[in-house]
PDB file of C-alpha atoms in Angstrom:
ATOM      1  CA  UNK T 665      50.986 -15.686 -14.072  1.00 46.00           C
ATOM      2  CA  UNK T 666      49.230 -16.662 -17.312  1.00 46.00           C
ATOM      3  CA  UNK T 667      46.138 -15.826 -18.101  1.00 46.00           C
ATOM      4  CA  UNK T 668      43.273 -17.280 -20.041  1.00 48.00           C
ATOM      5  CA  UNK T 669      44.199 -15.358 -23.127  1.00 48.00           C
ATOM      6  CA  UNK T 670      47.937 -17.434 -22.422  1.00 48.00           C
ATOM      7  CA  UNK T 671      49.830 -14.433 -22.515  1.00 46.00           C
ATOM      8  CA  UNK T 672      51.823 -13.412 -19.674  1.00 51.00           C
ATOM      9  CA  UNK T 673      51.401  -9.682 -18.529  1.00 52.00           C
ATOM     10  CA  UNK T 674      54.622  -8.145 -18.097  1.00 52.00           C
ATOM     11  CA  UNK T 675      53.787  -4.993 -16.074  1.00 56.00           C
ATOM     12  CA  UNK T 676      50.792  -3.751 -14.234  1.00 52.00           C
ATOM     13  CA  UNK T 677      50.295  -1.445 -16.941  1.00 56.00           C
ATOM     14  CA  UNK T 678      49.387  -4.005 -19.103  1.00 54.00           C
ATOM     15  CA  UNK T 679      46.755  -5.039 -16.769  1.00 52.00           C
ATOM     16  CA  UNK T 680      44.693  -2.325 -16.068  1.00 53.00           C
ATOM     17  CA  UNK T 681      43.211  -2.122 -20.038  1.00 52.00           C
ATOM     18  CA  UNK T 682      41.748  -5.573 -18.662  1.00 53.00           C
ATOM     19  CA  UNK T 683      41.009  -4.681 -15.026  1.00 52.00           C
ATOM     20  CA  UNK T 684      37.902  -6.333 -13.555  1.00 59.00           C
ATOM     21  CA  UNK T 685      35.662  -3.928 -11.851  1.00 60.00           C
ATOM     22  CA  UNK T 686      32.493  -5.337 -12.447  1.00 69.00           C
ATOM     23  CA  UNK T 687      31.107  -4.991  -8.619  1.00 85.00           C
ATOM     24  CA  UNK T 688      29.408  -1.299  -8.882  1.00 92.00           C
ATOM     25  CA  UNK T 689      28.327   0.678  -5.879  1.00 95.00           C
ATOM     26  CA  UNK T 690      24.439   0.630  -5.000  1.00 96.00           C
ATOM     27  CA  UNK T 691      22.098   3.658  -5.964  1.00 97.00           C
ATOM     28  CA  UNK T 692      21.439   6.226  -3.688  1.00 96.00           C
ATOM     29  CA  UNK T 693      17.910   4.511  -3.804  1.00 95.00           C
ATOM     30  CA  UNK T 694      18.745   1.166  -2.741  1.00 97.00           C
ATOM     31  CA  UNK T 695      20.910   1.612  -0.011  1.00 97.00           C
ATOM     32  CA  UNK T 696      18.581   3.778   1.547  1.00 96.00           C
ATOM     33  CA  UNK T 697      15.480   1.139   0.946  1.00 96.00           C
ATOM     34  CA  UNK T 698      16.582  -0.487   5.147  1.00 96.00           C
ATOM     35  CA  UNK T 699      16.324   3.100   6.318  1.00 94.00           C
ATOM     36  CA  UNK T 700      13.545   4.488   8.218  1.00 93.00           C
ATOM     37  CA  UNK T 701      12.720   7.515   6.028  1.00 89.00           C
ATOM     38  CA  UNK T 702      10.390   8.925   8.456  1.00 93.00           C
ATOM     39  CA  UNK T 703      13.717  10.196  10.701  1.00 93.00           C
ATOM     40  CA  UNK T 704      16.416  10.762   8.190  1.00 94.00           C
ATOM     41  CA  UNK T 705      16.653  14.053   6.777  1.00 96.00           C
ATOM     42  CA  UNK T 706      18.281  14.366   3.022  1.00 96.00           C
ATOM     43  CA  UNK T 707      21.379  15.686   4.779  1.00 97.00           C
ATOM     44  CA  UNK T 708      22.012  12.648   6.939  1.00 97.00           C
ATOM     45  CA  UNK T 709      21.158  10.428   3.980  1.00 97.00           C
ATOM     46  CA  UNK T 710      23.166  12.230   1.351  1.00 97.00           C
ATOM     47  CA  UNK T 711      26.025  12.096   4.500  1.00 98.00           C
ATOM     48  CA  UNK T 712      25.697   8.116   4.895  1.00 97.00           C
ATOM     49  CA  UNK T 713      25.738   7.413   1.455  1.00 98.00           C
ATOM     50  CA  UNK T 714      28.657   9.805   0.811  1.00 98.00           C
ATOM     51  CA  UNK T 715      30.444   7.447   3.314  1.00 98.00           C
ATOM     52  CA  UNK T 716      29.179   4.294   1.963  1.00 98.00           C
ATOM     53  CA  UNK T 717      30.673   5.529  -1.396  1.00 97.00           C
ATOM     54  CA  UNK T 718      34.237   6.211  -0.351  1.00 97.00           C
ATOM     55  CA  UNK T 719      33.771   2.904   1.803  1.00 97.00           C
ATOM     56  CA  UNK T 720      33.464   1.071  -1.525  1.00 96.00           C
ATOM     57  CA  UNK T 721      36.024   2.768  -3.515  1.00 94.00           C
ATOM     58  CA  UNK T 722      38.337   2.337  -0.647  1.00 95.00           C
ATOM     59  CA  UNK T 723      37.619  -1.527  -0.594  1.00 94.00           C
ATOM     60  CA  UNK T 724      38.142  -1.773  -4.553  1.00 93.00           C
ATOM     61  CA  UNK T 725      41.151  -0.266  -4.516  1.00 92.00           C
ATOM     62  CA  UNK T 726      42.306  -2.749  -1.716  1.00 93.00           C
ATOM     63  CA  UNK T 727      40.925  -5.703  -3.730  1.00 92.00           C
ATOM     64  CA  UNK T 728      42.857  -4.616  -6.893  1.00 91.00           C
ATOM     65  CA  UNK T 729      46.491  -3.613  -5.526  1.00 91.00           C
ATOM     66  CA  UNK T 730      46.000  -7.573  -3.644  1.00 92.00           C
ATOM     67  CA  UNK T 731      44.974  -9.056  -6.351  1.00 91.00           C
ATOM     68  CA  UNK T 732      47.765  -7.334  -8.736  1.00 89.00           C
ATOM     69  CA  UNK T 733      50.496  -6.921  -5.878  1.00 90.00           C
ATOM     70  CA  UNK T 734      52.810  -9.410  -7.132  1.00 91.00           C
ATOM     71  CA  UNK T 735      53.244  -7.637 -10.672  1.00 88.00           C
ATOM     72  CA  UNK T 736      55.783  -5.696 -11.960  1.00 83.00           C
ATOM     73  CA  UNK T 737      55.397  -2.355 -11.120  1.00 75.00           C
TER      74      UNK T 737
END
């Protein structure tokens, strides 16, 4: 399990100082740009982007316990 720097992390710990989460969620302002803002009120907007959020943190923490699942915990 090398890595470019050719040292071998020994624990996840070790791992997280160089954890990749470079993929950021969208602003409030661009994911509501496909939305007809004529019928959504700030409630139902604030409520789908609420969800969108915890849809994306959800999904990142997925990616990163696959992508780290066969270190040493």
């Amino acid at each position: 399990m090398g890595e470019k720097t050719g040292q071998t992390p020994t624990s996840l710990g070790q791992t997280l100082g160089k954890a990749d989460f470079t993929q950021r969620p969208m602003s409030l302002r661009k994911f509501l740009e496909p939305f007809d803002h004529s019928s959504l009120t700030d409630a139902e907007a604030g409520d789908k982007y609420a969800s969108y959020k915890a849809s994306f943190a959800k999904q990142q923490l997925e990616d990163f316990f696959e992508k780290h699942k066969n270190l040493a915990w």
